[in-house]
mmCIF file of C-alpha atoms in Angstrom:
data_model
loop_
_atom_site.group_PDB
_atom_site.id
_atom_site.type_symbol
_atom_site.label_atom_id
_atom_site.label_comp_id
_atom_site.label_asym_id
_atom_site.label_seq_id
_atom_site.Cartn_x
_atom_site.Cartn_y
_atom_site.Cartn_z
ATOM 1 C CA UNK A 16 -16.898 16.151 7.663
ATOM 2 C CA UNK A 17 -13.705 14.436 5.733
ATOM 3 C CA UNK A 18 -11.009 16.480 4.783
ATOM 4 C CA UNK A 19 -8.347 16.127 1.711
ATOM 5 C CA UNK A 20 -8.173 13.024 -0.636
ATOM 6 C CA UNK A 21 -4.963 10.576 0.575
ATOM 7 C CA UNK A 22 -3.845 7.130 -1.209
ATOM 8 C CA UNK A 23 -1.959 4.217 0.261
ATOM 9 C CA UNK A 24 -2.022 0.464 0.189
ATOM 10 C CA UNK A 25 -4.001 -1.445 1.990
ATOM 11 C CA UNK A 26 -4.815 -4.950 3.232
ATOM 12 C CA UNK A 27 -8.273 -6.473 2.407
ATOM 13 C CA UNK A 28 -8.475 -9.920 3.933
ATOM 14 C CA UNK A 29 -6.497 -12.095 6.321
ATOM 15 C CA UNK A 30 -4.371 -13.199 3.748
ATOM 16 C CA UNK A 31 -2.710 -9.275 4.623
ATOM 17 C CA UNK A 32 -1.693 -8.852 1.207
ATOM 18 C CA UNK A 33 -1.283 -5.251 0.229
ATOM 19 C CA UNK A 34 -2.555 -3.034 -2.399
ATOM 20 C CA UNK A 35 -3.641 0.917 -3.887
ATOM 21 C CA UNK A 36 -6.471 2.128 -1.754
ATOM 22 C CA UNK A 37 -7.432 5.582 -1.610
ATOM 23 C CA UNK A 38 -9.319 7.548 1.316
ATOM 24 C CA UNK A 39 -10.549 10.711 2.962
ATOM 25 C CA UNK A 40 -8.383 12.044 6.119
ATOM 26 C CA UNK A 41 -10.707 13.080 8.819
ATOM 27 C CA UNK A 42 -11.162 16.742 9.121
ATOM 28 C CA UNK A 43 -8.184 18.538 10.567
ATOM 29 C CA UNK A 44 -9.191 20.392 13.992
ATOM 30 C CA UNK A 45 -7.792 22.808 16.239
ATOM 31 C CA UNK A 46 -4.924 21.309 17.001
ATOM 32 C CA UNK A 47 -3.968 19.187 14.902
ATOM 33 C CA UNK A 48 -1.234 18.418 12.849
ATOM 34 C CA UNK A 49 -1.671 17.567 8.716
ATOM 35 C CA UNK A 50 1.981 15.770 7.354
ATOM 36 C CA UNK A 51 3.007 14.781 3.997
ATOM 37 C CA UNK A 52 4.172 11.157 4.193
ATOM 38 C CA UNK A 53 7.874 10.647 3.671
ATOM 39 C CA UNK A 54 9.146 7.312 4.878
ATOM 40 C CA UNK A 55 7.500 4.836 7.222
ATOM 41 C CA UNK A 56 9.281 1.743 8.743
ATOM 42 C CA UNK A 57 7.904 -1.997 8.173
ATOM 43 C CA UNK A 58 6.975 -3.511 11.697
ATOM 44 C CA UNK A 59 6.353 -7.156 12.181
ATOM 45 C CA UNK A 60 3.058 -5.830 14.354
ATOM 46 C CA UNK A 61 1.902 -4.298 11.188
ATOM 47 C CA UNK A 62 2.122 -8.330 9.447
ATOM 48 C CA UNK A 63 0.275 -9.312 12.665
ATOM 49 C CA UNK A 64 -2.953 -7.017 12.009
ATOM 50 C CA UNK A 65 -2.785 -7.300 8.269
ATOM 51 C CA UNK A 66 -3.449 -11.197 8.807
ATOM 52 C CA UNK A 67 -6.077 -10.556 12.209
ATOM 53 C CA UNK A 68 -3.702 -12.161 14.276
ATOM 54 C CA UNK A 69 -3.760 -9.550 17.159
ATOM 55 C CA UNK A 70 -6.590 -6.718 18.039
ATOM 56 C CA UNK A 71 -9.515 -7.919 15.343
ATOM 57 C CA UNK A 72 -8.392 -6.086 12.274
ATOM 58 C CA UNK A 73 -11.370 -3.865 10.528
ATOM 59 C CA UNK A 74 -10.480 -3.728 6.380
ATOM 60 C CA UNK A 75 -8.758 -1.915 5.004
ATOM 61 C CA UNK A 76 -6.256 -1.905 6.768
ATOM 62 C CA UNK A 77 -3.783 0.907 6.034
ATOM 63 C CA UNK A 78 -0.473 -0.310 8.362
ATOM 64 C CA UNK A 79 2.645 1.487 9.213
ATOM 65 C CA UNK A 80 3.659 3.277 13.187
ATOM 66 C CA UNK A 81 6.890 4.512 12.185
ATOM 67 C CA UNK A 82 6.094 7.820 10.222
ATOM 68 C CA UNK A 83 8.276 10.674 9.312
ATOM 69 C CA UNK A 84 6.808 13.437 7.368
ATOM 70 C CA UNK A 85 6.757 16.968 6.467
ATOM 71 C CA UNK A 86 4.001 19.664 8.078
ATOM 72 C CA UNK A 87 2.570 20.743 5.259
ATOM 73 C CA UNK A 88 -0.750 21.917 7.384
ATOM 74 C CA UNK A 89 -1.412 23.244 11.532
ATOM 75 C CA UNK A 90 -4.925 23.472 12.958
ATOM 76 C CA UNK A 91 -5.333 27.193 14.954
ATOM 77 C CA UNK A 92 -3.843 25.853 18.280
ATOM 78 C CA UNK A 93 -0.752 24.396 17.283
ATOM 79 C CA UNK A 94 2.343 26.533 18.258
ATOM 80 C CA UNK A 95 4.992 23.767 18.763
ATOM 81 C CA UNK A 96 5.402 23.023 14.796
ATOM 82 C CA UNK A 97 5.686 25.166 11.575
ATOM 83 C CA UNK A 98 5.074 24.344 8.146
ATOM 84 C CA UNK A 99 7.933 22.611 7.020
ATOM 85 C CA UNK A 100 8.749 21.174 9.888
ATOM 86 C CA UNK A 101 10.433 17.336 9.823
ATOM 87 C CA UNK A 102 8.258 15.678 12.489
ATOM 88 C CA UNK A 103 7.543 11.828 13.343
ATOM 89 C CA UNK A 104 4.338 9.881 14.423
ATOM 90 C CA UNK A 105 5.063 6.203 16.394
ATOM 91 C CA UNK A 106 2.551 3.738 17.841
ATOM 92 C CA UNK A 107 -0.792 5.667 19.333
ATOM 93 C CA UNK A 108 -2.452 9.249 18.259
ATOM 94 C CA UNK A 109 -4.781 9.705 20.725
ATOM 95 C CA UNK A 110 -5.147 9.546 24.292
ATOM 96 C CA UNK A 111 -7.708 10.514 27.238
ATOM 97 C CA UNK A 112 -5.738 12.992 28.856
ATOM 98 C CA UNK A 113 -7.129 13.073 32.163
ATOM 99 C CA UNK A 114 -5.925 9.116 33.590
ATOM 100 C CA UNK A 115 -2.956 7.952 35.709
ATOM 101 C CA UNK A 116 -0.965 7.192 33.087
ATOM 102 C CA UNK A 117 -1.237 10.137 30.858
ATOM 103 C CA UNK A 118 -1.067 12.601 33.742
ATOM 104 C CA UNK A 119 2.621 10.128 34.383
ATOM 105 C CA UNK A 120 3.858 10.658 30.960
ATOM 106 C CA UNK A 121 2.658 6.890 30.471
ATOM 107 C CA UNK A 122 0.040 7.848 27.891
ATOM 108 C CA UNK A 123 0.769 4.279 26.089
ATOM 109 C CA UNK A 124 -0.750 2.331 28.685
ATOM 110 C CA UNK A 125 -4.265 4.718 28.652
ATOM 111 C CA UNK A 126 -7.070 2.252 28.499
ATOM 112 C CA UNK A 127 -8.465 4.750 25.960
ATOM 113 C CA UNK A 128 -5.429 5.017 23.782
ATOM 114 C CA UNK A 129 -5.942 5.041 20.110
ATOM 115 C CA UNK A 130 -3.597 3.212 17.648
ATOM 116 C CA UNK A 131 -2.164 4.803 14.553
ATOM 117 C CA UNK A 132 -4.022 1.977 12.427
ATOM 118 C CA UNK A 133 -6.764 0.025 12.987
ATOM 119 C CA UNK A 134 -8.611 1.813 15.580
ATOM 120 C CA UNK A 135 -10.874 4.571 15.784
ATOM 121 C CA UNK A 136 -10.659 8.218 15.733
ATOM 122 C CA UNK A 137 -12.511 10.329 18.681
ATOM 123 C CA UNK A 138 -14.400 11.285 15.336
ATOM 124 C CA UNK A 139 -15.867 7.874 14.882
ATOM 125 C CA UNK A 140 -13.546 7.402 11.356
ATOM 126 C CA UNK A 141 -10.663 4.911 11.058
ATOM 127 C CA UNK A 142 -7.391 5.621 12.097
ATOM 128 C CA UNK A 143 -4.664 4.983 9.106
ATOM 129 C CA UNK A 144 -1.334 4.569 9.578
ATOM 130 C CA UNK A 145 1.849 5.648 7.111
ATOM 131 C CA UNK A 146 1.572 3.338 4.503
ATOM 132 C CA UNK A 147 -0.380 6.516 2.937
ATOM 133 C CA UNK A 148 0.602 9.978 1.406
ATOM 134 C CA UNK A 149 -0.694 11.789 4.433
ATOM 135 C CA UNK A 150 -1.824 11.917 7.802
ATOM 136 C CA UNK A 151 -3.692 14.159 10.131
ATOM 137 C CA UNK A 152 -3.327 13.680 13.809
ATOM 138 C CA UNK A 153 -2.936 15.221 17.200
ATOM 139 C CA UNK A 154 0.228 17.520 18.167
ATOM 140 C CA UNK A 155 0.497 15.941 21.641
ATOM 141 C CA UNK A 156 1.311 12.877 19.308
ATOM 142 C CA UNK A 157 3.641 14.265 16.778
ATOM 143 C CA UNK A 158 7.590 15.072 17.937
ATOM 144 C CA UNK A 159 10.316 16.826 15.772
ATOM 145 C CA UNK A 160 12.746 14.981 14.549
ATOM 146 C CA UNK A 161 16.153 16.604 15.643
ATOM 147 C CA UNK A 162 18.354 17.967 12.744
ATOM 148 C CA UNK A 163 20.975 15.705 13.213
ATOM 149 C CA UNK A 164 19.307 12.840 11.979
ATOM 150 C CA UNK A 165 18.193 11.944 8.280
ATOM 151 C CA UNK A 166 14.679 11.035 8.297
ATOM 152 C CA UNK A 167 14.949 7.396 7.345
ATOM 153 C CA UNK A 168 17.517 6.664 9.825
ATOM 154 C CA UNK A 169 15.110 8.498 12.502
ATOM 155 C CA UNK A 170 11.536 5.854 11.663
ATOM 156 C CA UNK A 171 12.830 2.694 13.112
ATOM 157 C CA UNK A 172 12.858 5.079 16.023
ATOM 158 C CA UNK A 173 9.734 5.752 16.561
ATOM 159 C CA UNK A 174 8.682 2.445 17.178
ATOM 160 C CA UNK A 175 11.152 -0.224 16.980
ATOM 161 C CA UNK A 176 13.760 2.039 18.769
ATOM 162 C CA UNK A 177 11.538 3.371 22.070
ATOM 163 C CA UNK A 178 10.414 -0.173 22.271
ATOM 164 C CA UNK A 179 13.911 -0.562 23.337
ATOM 165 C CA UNK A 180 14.919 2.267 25.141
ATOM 166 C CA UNK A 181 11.981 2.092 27.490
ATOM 167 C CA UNK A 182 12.804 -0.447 29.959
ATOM 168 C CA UNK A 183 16.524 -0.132 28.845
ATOM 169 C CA UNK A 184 16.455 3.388 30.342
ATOM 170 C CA UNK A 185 15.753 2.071 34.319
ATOM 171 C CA UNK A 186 19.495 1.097 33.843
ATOM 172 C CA UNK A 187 21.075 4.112 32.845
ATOM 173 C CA UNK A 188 23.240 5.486 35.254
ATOM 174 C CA UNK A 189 24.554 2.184 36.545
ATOM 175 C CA UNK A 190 27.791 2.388 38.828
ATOM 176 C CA UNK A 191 28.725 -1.000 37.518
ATOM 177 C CA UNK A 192 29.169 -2.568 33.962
ATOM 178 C CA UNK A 193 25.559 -4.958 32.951
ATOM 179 C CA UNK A 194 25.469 -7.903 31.569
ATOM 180 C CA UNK A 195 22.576 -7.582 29.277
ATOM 181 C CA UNK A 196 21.067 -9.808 26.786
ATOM 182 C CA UNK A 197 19.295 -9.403 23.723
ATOM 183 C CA UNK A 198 17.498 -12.345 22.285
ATOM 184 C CA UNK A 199 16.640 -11.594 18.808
ATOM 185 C CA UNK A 200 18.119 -9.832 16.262
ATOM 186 C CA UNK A 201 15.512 -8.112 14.228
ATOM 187 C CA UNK A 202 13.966 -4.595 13.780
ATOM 188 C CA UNK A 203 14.025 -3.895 17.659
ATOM 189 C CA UNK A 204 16.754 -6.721 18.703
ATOM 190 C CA UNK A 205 19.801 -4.682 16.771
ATOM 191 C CA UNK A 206 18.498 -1.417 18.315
ATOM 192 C CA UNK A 207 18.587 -2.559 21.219
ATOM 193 C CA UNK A 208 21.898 -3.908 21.080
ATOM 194 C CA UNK A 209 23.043 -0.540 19.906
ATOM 195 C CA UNK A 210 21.403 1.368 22.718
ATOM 196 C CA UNK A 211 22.551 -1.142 25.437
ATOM 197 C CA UNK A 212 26.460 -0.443 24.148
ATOM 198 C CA UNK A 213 25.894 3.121 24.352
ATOM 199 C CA UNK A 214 25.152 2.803 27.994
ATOM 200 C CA UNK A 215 27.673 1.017 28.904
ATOM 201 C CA UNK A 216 26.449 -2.679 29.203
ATOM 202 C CA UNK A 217 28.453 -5.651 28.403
ATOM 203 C CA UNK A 218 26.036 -6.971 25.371
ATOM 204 C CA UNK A 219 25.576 -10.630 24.515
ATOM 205 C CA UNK A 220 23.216 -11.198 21.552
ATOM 206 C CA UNK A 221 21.153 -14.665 22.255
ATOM 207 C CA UNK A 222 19.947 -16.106 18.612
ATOM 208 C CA UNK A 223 18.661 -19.175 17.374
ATOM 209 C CA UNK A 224 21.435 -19.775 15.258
ATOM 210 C CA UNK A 225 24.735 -19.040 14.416
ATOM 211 C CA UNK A 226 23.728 -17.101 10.929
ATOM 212 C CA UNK A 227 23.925 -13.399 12.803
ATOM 213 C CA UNK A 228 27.256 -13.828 14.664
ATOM 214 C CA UNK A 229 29.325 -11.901 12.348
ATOM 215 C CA UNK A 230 26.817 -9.518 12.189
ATOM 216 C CA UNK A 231 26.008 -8.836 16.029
ATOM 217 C CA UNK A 232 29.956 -9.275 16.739
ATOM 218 C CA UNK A 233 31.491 -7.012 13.701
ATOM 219 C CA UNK A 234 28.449 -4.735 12.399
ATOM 220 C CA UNK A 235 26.578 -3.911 15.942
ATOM 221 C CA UNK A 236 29.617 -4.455 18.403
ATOM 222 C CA UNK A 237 27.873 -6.847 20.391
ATOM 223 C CA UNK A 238 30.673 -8.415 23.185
ATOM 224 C CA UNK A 239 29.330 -11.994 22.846
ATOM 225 C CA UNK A 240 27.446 -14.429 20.832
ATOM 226 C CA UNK A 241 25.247 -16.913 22.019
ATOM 227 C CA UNK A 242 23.332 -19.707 20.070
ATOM 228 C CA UNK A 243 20.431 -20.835 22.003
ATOM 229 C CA UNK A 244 20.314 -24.578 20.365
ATOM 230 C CA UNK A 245 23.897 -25.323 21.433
ATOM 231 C CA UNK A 246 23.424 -26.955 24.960
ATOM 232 C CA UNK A 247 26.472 -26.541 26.036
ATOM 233 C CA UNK A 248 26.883 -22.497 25.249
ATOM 234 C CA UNK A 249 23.641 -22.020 27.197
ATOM 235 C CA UNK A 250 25.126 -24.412 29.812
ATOM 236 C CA UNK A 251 27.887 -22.449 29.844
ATOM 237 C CA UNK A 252 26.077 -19.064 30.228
ATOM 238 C CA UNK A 253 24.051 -19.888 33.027
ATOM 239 C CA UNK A 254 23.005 -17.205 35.843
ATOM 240 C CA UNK A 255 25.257 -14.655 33.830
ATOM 241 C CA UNK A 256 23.081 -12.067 32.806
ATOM 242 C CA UNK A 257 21.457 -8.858 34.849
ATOM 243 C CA UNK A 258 18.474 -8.481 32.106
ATOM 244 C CA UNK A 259 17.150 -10.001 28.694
ATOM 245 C CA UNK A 260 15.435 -7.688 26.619
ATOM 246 C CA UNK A 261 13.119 -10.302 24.366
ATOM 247 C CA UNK A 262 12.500 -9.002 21.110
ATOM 248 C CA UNK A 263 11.363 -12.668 19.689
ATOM 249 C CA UNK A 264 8.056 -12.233 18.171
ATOM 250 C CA UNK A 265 6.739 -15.501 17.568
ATOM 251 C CA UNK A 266 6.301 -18.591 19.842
ATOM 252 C CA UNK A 267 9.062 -19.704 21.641
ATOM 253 C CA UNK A 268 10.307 -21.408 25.333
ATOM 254 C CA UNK A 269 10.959 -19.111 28.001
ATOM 255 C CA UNK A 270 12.704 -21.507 30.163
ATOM 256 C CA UNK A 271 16.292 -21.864 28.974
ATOM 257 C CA UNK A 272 16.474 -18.339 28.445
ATOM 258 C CA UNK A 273 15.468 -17.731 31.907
ATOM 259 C CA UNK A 274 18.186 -19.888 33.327
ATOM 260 C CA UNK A 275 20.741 -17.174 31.990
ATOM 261 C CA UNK A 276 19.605 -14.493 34.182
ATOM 262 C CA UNK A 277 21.543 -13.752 37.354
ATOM 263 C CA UNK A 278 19.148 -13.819 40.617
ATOM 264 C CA UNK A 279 17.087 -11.025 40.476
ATOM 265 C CA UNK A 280 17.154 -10.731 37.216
ATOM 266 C CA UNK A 281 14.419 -9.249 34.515
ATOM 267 C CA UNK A 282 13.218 -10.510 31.169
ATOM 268 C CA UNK A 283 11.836 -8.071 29.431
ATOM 269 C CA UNK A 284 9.005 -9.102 26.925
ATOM 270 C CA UNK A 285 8.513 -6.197 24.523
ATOM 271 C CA UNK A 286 7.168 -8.422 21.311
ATOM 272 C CA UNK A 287 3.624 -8.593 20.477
ATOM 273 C CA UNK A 288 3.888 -12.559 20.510
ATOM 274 C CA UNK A 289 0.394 -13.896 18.728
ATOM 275 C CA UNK A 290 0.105 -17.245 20.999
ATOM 276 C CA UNK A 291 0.552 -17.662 24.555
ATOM 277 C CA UNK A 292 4.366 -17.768 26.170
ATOM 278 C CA UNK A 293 5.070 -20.440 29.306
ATOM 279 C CA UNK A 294 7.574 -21.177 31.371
ATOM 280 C CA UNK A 295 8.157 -23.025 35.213
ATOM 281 C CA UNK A 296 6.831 -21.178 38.427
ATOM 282 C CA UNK A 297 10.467 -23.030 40.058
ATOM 283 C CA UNK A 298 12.602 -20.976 37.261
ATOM 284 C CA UNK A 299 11.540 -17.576 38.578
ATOM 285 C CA UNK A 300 11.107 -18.086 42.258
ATOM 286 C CA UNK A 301 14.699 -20.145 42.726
ATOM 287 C CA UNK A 302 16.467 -17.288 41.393
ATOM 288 C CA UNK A 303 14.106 -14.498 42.386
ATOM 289 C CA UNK A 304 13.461 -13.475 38.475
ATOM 290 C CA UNK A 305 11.007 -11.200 37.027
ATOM 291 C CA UNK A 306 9.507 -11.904 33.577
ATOM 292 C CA UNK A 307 7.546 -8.404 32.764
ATOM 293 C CA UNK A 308 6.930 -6.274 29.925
ATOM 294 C CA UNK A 309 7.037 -3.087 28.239
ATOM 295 C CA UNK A 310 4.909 -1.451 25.316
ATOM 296 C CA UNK A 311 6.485 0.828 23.143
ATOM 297 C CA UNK A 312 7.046 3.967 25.220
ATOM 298 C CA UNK A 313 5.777 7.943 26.383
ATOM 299 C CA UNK A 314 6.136 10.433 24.203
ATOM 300 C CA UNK A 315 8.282 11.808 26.220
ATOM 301 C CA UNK A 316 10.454 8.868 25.651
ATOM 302 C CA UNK A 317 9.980 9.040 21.903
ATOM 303 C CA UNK A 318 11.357 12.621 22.041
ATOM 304 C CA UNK A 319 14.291 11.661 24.332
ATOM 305 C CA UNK A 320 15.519 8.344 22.580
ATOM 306 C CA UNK A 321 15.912 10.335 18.889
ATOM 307 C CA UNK A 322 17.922 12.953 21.088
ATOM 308 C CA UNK A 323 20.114 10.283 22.530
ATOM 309 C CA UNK A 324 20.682 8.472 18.687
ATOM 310 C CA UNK A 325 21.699 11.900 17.719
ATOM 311 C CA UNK A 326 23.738 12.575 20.586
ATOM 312 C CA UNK A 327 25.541 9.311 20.300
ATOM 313 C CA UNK A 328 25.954 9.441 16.596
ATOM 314 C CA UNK A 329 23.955 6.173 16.497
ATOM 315 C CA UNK A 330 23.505 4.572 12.816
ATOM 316 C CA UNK A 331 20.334 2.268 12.141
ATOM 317 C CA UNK A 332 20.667 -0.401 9.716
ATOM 318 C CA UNK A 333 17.906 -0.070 7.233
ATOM 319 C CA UNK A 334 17.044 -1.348 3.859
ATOM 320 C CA UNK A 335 14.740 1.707 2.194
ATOM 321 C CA UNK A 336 12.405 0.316 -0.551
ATOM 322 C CA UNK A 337 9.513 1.610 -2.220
ATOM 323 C CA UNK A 338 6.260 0.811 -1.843
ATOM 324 C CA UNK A 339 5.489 -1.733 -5.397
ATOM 325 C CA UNK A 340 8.109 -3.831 -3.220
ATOM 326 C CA UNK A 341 6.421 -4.005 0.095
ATOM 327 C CA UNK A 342 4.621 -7.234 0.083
ATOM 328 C CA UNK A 343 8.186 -8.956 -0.604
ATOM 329 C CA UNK A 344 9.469 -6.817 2.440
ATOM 330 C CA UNK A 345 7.115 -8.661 4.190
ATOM 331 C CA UNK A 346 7.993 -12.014 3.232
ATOM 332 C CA UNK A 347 11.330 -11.284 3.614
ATOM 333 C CA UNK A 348 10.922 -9.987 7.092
ATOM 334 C CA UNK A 349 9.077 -13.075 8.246
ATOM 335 C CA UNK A 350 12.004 -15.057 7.428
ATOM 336 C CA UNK A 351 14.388 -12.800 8.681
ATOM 337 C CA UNK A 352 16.299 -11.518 5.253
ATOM 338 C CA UNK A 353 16.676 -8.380 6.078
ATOM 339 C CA UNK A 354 19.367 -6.305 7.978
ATOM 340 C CA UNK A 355 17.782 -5.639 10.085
ATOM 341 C CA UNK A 356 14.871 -2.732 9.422
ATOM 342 C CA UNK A 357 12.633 -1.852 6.148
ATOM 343 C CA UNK A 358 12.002 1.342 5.707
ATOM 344 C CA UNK A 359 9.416 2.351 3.016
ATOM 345 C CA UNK A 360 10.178 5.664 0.829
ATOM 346 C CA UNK A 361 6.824 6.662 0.632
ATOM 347 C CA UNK A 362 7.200 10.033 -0.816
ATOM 348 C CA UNK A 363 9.602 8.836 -3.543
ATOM 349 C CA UNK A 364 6.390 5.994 -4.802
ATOM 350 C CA UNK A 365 3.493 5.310 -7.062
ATOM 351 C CA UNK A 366 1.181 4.938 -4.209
ATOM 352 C CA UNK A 367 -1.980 5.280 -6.762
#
C-alpha cells in the first residue's frame, strides 16, 4: 500500500538532467519516521547516478543523501523523535541488522544496505532521496540534528562531512602534531580540512592548481599549499606527510601523490571515482604505504561528527539555492565553481 502524495525532480535518462516528478511514499510502518523536506546538499555521487555512471541507475531517479527535515509524522514504535523534531537522513536507510558490521556499528558496509536513492525498499518500492518534499524512512537511520547548528550548515554533514571524519577519527588523540594532506578541495576536501585543524594536524591542501590557495590558506586555515603540477613543490614535499585523505572524484595518478607520504603512511580513498585508479606495487612497498578506503560512515559516526561541528563552532561553506537552479548547480559543481558545497532549499521551492 503507498502512502501520501510527494513531488521532487527527477532524472529520466543518462543525460541526468533534472525535472518535476511527483510520487507515492511507501507506507509508513511501525517505526518509521515521515519528514518534511527542508534542505538537501548537492553531492557529486548524486551527478554520478543521474548519468548511470556508478550502481545501474533505475529512472527516475530522485537524488539527494544529505537531508534535513522536520518530523511531521512517527510510526507506533518510535520513541527517540517527536513531531517537530529537526532530524537528518545521510547515505543508506536500511540495513540487515543481524551481520558483522551492523552488530559493529559498521552498518555502511552491510552487504544488504539500502541507499537513500536508487535502490530498493524492503517493500519492493524505490527508495527516493531529498530532492523531494518528503521522505519516510527508518528511525535507526534518522539522527537529530543538535540545536546548535542551523539546518543548512548541518546537510553537508551528513554525507560530505562523515565521509571525512571517518577515517580522520583513528587519529584523534595523537600525542604528536600530523602532517595530513588533503587532496581536493571540494564538498568533502574543505571539510576535511576543517576537521583535520580541529584535531590538531598540521594541514597541507594538495590541488591541481594554484586557483584555491587563497582560499585553503585564508578562508579554511589550511598551514600549506601545494600544487600538484609544479614538479618541484611535489619534489620538495616528498615523504612529508603521515596521511592523505583523497577526496578527488574523477580519474587521476596515484603515484606522485603517494611519494608525499612518510613510510607507513595511508591514503585514504573516500571518492566514488567512476574509472579505475593505478599506481606502482614499488611506491607502496619501498615506503611501507597503505592505499585503503573508507565509505561514508556509522550512524553512530553521523551522530558524533554534527556533535563535534557544534562543539567546535565549525562553519561550512555553502551556497543555498533553490531547486529551478539545480541543474546549473550541477554544472557548476563539475567544474568546480562553487565554494565549496550546494545546498538545495527545498522547503523554500516550486518543486511542482
Amino acid at each position: 500500500m503507498e502512502g501520501r502524495k510527494a513531488f521532487g525532480w527527477a532524472a529520466r535518462d543518462t543525460s541526468g538532467i533534472l525535472s518535476p516528478y511527483s510520487f507515492n511514499l511507501r507506507k509508513t510502518g511501525s517505526e518509521d519516521v515521515v519528514l518534511k523536506v527542508l534542505y538537501c546538499g548537492v553531492d557529486h555521487t548524486d551527478l554520478h547516478q543521474m548519468r548511470n555512471e556508478i550502481h545501474n541507475t533505475n529512472y527516475p531517479l530522485v537524488p539527494g543523501h544529505e537531508v534535513v527535515g522536520e518530523v511531521v509524522e512517527l510510526g507506533s514504535e518510535v520513541k527517540k523523535f517527536r513531531v517537530g523534531d529537526l532530524v537528518g537522513v545521510g547515505c543508506i536507510v536500511g540495513s540487515c541488522g543481524e551481520c558483522l558490521s551492523c552488530q559493529s556499528n559498521m552498518e555502511q558496509y552491510c552487504h544488504n544496505k539500502i541507499f537513500t536513492f536508487n535502490d530498493t525498499n524492503k517493500d519492493g518500492s524505490p527508495t527516493r532521496g531529498g530532492f523531494s518534499s518528503a521522505m519516510v524512512v527508518n528511525q535507526r537511520f534518522v539522527v537529530r540534528i543538535p540545536k546548535k547548528l542551523a539546518p543548512d550548515q548541518a546537510a553537508p554533514l551528513l554525507c560530505a562531512g562523515v565521509t571525512a571524519y571517518s577515517p580522520l577519527k583513528q587519529f584523534m588523540g595523537s600525542n604528536k602534531v600530523l602532517n595530513a594532506g588533503i587532496l581536493g578541495l571540494g564538498g568533502v576536501g574543505h571539510l576535511g580540512v576543517l576537521i583535520a585543524k580541529a584535531m590538531g594536524h598540521h594541514v597541507t591542501v594538495i590541488s591541481s592548481s594554484d586557483k584555491k590557495r587563497e582560499e585553503a590558506l585564508e578562508i579554511l586555515g589550511a598551514d600549506a599549499f601545494l600544487v600538484s603540477s609544479n614538479a618541484a613543490e611535489m619534489e620538495g614535499a616528498a615523504n612529508s606527510l603521515d596521511y592523505i585523505l583523497d577526496t578527488v572524484p574523477a580519474l587521476h595518478p596515484l603515484r606522485s601523490y603517494l611519494s608525499l607520504l612518510k613510510v607507513d603512511g595511508k591514503l585514504i580513498i573516500v571518492a566514488a571515482v567512476p574509472k579505475p585508479l593505478q599506481f606502482d606495487a614499488v611506491d607502496i612497498i619501498l615506503g611501507k604505504r597503505t592505499i585503503t578506503g573508507s565509505f561514508i560512515g556509522s550512524m553512530e559516526e553521523t551522530r558524533e561528527i554534527l556533535e563535534f561541528w557544534a562543539d567546535k563552532g565549525l562553519k561550512s561553506f555553502i551556497e543555498t539555492v533553490t531547486m529551478d537552479y539545480v541543474n546549473e548547480a550541477f554544472e557548476r559543481m563539475e567544474r568546480n565553481d562553487v565554494r565549496f558545497r550546494f545546498v538545495l532549499d527545498v522547503a523554500g521551492s516550486n518543486l511542482e
